[in-house]
Coordinates of C-alpha atoms in Angstrom, one line a residue:
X65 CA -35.8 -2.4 23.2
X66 CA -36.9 -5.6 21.5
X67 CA -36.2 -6.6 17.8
X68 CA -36.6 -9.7 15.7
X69 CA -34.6 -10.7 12.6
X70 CA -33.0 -13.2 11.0
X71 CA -29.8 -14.8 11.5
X72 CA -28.9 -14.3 7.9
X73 CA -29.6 -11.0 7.8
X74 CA -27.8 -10.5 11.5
X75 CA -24.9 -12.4 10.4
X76 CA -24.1 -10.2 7.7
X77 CA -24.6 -7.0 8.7
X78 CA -22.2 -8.2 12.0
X79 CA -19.6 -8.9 9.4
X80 CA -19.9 -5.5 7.3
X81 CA -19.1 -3.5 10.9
X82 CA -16.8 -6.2 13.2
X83 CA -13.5 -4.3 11.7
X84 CA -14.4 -1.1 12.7
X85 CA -14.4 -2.1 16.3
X86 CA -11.4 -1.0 18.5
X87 CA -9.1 -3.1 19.6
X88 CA -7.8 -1.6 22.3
X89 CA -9.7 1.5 23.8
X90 CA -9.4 3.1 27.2
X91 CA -13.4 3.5 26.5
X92 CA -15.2 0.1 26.8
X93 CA -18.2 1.2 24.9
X94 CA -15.8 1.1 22.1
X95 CA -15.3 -2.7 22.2
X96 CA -19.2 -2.8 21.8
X97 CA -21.5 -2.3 18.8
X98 CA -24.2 0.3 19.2
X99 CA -27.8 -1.0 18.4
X100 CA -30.7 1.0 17.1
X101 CA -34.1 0.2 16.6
X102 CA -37.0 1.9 15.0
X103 CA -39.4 1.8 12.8
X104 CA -39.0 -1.3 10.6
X105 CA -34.8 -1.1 10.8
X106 CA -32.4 -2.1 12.7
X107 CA -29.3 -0.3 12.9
X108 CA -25.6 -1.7 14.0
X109 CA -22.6 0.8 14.3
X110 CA -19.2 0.2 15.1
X111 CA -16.3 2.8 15.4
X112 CA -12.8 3.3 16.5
X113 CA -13.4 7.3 17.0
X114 CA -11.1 7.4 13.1
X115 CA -13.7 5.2 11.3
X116 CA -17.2 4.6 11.7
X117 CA -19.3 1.8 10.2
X118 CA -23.1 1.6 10.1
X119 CA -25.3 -0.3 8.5
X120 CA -29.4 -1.4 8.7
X121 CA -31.0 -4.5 8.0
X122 CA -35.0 -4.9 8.1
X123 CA -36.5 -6.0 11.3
X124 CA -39.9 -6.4 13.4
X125 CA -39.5 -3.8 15.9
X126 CA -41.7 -4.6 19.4
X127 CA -40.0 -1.9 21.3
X128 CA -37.6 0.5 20.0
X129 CA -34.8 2.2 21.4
X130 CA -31.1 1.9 21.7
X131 CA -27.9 -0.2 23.5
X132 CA -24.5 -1.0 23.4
X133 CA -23.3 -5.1 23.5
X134 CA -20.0 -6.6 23.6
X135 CA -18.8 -6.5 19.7
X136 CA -16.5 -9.9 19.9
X137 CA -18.9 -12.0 22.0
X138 CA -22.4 -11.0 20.7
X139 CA -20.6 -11.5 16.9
X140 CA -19.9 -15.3 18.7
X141 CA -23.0 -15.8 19.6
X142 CA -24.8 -15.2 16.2
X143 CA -22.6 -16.6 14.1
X144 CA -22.9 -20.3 16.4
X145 CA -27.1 -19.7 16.2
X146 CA -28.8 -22.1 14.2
X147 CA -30.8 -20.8 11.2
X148 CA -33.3 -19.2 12.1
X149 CA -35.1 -15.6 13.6
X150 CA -33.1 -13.9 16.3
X151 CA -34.8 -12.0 18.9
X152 CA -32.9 -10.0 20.8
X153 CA -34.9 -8.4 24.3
X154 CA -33.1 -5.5 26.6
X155 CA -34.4 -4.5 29.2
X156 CA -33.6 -1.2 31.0
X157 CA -30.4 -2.4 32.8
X158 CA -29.2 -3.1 29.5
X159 CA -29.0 -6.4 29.9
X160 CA -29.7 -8.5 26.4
X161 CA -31.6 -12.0 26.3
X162 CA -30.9 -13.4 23.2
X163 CA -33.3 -16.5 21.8
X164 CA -33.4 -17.9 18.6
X165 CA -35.5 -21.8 18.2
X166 CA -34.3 -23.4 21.5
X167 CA -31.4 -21.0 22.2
X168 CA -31.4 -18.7 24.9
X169 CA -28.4 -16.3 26.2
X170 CA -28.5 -13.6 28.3
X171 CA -25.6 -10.7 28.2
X172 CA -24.4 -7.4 30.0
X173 CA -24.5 -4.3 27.8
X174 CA -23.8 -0.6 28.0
X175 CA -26.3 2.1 27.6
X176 CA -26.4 4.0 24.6
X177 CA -25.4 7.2 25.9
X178 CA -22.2 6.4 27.0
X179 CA -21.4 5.2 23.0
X180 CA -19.3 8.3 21.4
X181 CA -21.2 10.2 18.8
X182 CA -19.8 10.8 15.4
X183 CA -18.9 14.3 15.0
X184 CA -21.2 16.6 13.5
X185 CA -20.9 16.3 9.4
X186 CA -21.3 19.5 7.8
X187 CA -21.2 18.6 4.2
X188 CA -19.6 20.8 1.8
X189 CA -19.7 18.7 -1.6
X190 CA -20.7 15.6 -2.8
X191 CA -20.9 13.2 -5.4
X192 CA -21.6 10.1 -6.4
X193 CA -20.6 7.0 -8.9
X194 CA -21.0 3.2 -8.9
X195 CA -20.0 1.3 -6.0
X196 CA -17.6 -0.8 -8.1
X197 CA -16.0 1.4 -9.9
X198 CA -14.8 2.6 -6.8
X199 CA -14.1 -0.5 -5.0
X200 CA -11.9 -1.6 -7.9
X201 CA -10.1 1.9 -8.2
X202 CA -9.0 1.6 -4.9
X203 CA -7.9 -2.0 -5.0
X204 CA -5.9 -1.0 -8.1
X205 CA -3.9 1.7 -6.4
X206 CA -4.1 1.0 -2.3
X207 CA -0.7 -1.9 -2.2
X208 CA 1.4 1.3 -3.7
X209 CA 0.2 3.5 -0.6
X210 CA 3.3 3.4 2.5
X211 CA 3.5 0.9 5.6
X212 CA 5.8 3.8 7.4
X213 CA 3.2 5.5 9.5
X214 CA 5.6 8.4 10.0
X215 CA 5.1 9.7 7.0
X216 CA 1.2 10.2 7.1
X217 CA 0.2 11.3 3.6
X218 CA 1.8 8.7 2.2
X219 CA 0.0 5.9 4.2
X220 CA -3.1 6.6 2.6
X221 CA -4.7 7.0 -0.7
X222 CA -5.6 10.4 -2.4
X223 CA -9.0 10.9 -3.3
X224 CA -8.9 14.2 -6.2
X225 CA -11.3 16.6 -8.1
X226 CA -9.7 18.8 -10.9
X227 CA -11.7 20.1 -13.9
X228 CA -14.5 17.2 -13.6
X229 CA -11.3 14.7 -13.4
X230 CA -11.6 12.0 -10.4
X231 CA -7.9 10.8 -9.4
X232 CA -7.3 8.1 -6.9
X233 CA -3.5 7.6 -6.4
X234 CA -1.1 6.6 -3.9
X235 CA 2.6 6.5 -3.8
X236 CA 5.5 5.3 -1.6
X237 CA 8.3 7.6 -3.4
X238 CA 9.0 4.0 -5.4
X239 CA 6.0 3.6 -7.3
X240 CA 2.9 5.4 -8.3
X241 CA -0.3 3.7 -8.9
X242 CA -3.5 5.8 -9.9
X243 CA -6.9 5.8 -11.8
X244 CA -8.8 8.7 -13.7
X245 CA -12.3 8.8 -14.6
X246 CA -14.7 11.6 -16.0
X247 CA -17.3 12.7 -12.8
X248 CA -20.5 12.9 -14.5
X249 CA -22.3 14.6 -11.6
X250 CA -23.3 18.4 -11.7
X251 CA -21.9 21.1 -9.1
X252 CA -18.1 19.9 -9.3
X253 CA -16.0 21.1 -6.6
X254 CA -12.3 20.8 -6.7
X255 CA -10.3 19.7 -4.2
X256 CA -8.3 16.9 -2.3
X257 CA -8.8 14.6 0.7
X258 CA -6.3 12.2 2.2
X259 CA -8.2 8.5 3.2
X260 CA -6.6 6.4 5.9
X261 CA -5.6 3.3 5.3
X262 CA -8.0 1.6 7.5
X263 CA -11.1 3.7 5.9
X264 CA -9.8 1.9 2.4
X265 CA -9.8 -1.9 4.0
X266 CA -13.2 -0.5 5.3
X267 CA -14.6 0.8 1.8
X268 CA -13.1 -2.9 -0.2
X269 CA -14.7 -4.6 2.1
X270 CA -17.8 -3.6 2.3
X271 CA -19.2 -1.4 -0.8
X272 CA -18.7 -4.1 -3.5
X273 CA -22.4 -4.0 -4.2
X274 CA -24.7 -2.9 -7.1
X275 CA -26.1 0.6 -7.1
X276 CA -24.0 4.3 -6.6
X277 CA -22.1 5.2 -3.5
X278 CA -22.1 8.7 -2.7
X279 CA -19.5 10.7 -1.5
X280 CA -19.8 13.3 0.8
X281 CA -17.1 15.5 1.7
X282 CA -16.4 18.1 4.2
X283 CA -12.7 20.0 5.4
X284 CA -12.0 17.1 7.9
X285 CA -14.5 14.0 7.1
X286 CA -15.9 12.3 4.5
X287 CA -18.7 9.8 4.6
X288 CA -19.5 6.9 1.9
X289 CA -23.0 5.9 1.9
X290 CA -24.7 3.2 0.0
X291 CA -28.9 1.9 0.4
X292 CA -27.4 0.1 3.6
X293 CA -24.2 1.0 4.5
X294 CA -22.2 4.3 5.4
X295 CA -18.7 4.7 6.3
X296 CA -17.6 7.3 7.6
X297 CA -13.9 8.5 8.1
X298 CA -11.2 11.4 9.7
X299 CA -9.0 12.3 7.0
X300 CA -5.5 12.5 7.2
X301 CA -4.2 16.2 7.4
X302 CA -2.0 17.4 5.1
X303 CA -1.0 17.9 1.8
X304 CA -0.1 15.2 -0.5
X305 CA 2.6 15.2 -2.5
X306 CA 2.9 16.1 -6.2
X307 CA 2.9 12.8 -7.6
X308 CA 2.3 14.0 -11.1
X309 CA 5.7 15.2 -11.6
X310 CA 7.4 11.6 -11.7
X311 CA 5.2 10.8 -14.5
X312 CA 7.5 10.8 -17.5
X313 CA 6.3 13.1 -20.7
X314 CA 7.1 10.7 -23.2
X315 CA 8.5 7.3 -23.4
X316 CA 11.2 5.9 -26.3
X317 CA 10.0 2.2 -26.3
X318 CA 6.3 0.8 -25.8
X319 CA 6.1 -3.3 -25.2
X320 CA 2.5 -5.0 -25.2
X321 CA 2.7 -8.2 -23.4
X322 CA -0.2 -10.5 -22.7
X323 CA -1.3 -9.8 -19.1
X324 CA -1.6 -13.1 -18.0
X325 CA 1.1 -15.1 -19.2
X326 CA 3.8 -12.4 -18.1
X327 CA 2.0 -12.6 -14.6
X328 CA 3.1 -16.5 -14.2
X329 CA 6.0 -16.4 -15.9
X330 CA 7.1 -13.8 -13.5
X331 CA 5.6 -15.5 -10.2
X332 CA 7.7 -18.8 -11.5
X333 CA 10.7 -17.0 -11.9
X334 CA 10.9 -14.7 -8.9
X335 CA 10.5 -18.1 -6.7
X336 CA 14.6 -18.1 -6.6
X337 CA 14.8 -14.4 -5.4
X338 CA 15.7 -13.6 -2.0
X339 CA 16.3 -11.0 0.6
X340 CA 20.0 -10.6 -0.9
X341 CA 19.3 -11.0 -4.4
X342 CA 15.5 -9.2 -5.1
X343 CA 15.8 -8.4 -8.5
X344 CA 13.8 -10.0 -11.5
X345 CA 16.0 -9.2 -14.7
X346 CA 13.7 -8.6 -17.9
X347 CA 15.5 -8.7 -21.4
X348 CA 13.6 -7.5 -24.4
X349 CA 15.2 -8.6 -27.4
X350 CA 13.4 -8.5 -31.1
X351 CA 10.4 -10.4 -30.8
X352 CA 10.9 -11.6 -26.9
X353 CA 10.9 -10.9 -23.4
X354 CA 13.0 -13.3 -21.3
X355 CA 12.7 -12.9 -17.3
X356 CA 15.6 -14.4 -15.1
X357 CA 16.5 -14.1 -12.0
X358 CA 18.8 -15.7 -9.5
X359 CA 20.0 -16.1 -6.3
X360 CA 23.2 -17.9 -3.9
X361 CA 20.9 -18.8 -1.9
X362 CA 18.4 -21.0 -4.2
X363 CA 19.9 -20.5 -7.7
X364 CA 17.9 -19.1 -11.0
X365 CA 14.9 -19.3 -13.5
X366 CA 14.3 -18.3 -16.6
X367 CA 11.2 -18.2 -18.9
X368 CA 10.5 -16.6 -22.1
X369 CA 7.6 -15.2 -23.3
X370 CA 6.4 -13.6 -26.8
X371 CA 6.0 -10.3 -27.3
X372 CA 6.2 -7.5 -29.7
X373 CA 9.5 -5.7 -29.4
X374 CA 11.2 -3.8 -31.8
X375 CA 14.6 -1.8 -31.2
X376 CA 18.1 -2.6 -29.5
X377 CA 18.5 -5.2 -26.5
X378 CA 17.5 -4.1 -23.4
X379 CA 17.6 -5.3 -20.0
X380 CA 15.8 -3.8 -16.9
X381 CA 15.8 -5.0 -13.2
X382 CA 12.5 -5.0 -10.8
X383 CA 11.3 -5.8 -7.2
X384 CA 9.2 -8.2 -8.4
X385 CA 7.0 -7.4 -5.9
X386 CA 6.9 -4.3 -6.8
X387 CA 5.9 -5.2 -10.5
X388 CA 3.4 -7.9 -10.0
X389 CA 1.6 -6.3 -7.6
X390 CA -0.8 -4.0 -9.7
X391 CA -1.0 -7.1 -12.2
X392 CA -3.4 -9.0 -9.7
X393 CA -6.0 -6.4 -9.8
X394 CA -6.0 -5.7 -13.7
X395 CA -8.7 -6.7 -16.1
X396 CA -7.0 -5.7 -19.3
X397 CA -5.6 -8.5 -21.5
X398 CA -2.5 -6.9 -23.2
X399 CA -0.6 -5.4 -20.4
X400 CA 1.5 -1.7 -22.0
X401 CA 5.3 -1.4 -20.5
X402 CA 7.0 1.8 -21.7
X403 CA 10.4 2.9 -20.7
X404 CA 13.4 5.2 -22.2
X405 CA 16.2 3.1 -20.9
X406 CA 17.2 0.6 -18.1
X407 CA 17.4 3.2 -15.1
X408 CA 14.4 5.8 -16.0
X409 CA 10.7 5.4 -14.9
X410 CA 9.0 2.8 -16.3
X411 CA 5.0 3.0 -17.4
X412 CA 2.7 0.1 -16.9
X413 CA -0.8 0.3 -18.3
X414 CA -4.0 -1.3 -20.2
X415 CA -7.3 -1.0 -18.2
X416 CA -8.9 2.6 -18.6
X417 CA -7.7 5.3 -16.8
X418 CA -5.0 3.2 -15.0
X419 CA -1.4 4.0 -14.5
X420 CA 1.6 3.0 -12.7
X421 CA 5.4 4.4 -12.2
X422 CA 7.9 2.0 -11.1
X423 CA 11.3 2.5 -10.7
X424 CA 13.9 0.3 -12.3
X425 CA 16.4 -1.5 -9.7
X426 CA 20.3 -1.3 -10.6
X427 CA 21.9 -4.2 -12.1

């Protein structure tokens, strides 16, 4: 196998797959990156036997054919290459000279055939949408997903089809974060799938790009391909919880509050929380919203900020965590907060099609 192409174009297509390689695997071909060449593309795969990550750049192809080279070190090597074409040479021992201007390693590789191949993929529905529609969907909802790998539908984020609906949601049984959008694709199927956490990282990462993504679905897999990039994941087993039925009907009070604003006031104020005192105290009175919080440890804060608020005095405690966190990813500029009283469900919302449930903290 010998291929030529540029560092660039190398560089970047090392970067799309590098977190897809196992860390730690009984298997050593799974601490290497499987090379393909053919025709006029190159193709680089990565995998962890739970997520795989392929992508193709465009290349001069002298010899095709197929290898395995050390994920970590090759990614090394290119990234310290001077600008420049790459040309990397194998010969049947699977040994890898690498030259690029005046540079010259040589490596040890694997063969190809002792790299795993992906399971079969027997598609049985599919759709597609734009790339970054679903890039930012999941960045709005993946922080409320759960760290506590016990519980494993909870890790990851839901991925729905109900009556032409799309949902993607996730949930620690604190909060609720979730988007909705119209499918406009034919042949709608419903049903739910369960991503892993790491297939989410892999899909933020890498599918921020122009141009559709299709989605391809089967009982136990589900691929995500783009012009140059597929990922393709295991899905967590499973049913997910009925998230829908801590989404109040209705809601007594309704606050807009600029977005932006209410996000610094409440980064400023929540400096003097700490592990004993976590709360961020907000106090709607007519025409106001004052945050507070306070602490033994560092002492308090306070800020105002303007809003329009109608009604009696009310005060309601957060993790301030908890409440800034879908704030970061937001485009909206009047952020919605809706609420009954100070211990109910509270609804934050303002960018189409997004929600999120939090749950009050006692005074």
């Amino acid at each position: 196998m010998k291929f030529t192409v540029t560092k660039d174009n190398l560089v970047a297509a090392l970067r799309r797959v590098m977190n897809a390689v196992s860390p730690r695997s009984t298997l050593p071909a799974l601490s290497n990156l499987l090379f393909e060449a053919d025709g006029e593309n190159l193709v680089i795969t990565a995998t962890d036997l739970e997520v795989c990550v392929s992508t193709h750049i465009p290349a001069l192809i002298e010899a095709g054919g197929a290898t395995t080279l050390p994920a970590k070190k090759f990614n090394q090597i290119c990234s310290g290459l001077p600008v420049g074409d790459v040309t990397v040479d194998c010969s049947d021992d699977d040994m890898a000279t690498i030259t690029c201007r005046k540079v010259r390693y040589r490596i040890h590789g694997l063969p190809a055939e002792q790299y795993p191949k992906p399971e079969n993929f027997s598609e049985d529905w599919s759709f597609a949408l734009p790339a970054r529609d679903l890039v930012h969907s999941l960045e709005k909802v993946a922080y409320a997903r759960s760290d506590d790998d016990s519980r494993k539908q909870l890790s990851g984020v839901l991925l729905s089809i109900r009556s032409g609906m799309f949902t993607i949601a996730a949930t620690d049984g604190r909060r609720l974060a979730l988007v909705e959008r119209v499918l406009d694709s034919d042949g709608k199927v419903d049903g739910d799938v369960i991503l892993p956490n790491k297939a989410v990282v892999e899909l933020v990462k890498n599918m921020n790009q122009e141009g559709d993504i299709k989605i391809r679905l089967s009982t136990a897999n589900v691929a995500f391909e783009t012009q140059d990039t597929s990922v393709m994941t295991k899905l967590v087993e499973g049913n997910y919880p009925n998230f829908r039925q801590v989404i109040p009907d209705s809601f007594a009070r309704s606050v807009a509050i600029p977005r932006l604003p209410f996000a610094d006031a409440l980064n400023r104020v929540s400096m003097v929380v700490s592990e004993n005192s976590s709360a961020v105290k907000l106090s709607f009175s007519a025409g106001q919203l004052v945050l507070s919080a306070s602490s033994v440890e560092y002492g308090e804060a306070s800020e105002p900020v303007d809003v329009s608020f109608e009604g009696e005095n009310v005060e309601i405690s957060f993790n301030p965590v908890f409440f800034s966190d879908p704030l970061k990813y937001l485009d909206c500029d009047q952020l919605i907060i809706q609420f009954n009283d100070e211990l109910s469900p509270v609804q934050l919302s303002g960018d189409e099609g997004f929600l999120y449930i939090l749950m009050p903290m006692r005074n």
